[in-house]
């Protein structure tokens, strides 16, 4: 799960596994595989980094040493 901020400044947790697309229009819109859309204050790059960190935390992305 990643923590994001809605436009009304409330925090929300989102399961990053279900993210289909992330767009900047100019607000960041996240489309999930179930068709739900969320608009958040974080930039596309910030969401991308949060998703990458999440995948590393659950060992989906290997971090060879």
C-alpha atoms as one frame of an Amber mdcrd trajectory, in Angstrom:
protein
   0.000   0.000   0.000   1.126   3.547  -0.699  -0.015   6.713   1.070  -1.324
   9.494  -1.157  -3.058  12.828  -0.597  -6.463  13.634  -2.080  -7.156  17.150
  -3.371  -9.060  17.927  -0.134  -5.775  17.187   1.732  -7.013  13.928   3.269
  -4.594  11.007   3.259  -5.541   7.725   1.653  -3.930   4.331   1.285  -3.932
   2.786  -2.171  -2.957  -0.735  -3.161  -0.323  -0.021  -5.823  -0.763  -3.445
  -7.391  -4.051  -2.276  -8.941  -2.678   0.860 -10.635  -3.170   0.703 -14.393
  -2.148   4.229 -15.445  -0.926   7.478 -13.908  -1.517  10.714 -15.827  -0.875
  14.407 -15.273  -3.826  16.507 -16.484  -2.483  18.892 -14.780  -3.491  17.168
 -11.520  -2.249  13.614 -11.125  -4.953  11.092 -11.980  -4.571   7.411 -11.113
  -6.677   4.829 -12.930  -7.063   1.432 -11.269  -7.716  -1.889 -12.968 -11.290
  -1.858 -11.589 -12.034   1.419 -13.409 -11.909   3.690 -10.339 -10.047   6.981
 -10.712  -8.330   9.012  -8.032  -6.923  12.533  -8.276  -4.023  13.199  -5.916
  -1.698  16.080  -5.060   1.513  14.095  -5.586   3.255  14.413  -8.958   3.500
  11.530 -11.415   7.177  11.137 -10.494   6.371  11.025  -6.766   3.714   8.350
  -7.318   6.107   6.405  -9.538   8.752   6.468  -6.791   6.234   5.394  -4.127
   5.112   2.483  -6.324   8.719   1.466  -7.029   9.532   1.553  -3.298   6.396
  -0.494  -2.553   7.354  -3.167  -5.098  10.862  -3.330  -3.630   9.438  -3.670
  -0.112   7.336  -6.680  -1.133  10.246  -8.145  -3.124   8.593  -7.869  -6.534
  11.535  -5.806  -7.812  14.827  -7.447  -7.041  17.613  -5.257  -5.764  20.721
  -7.365  -6.506  23.746  -6.563  -4.386
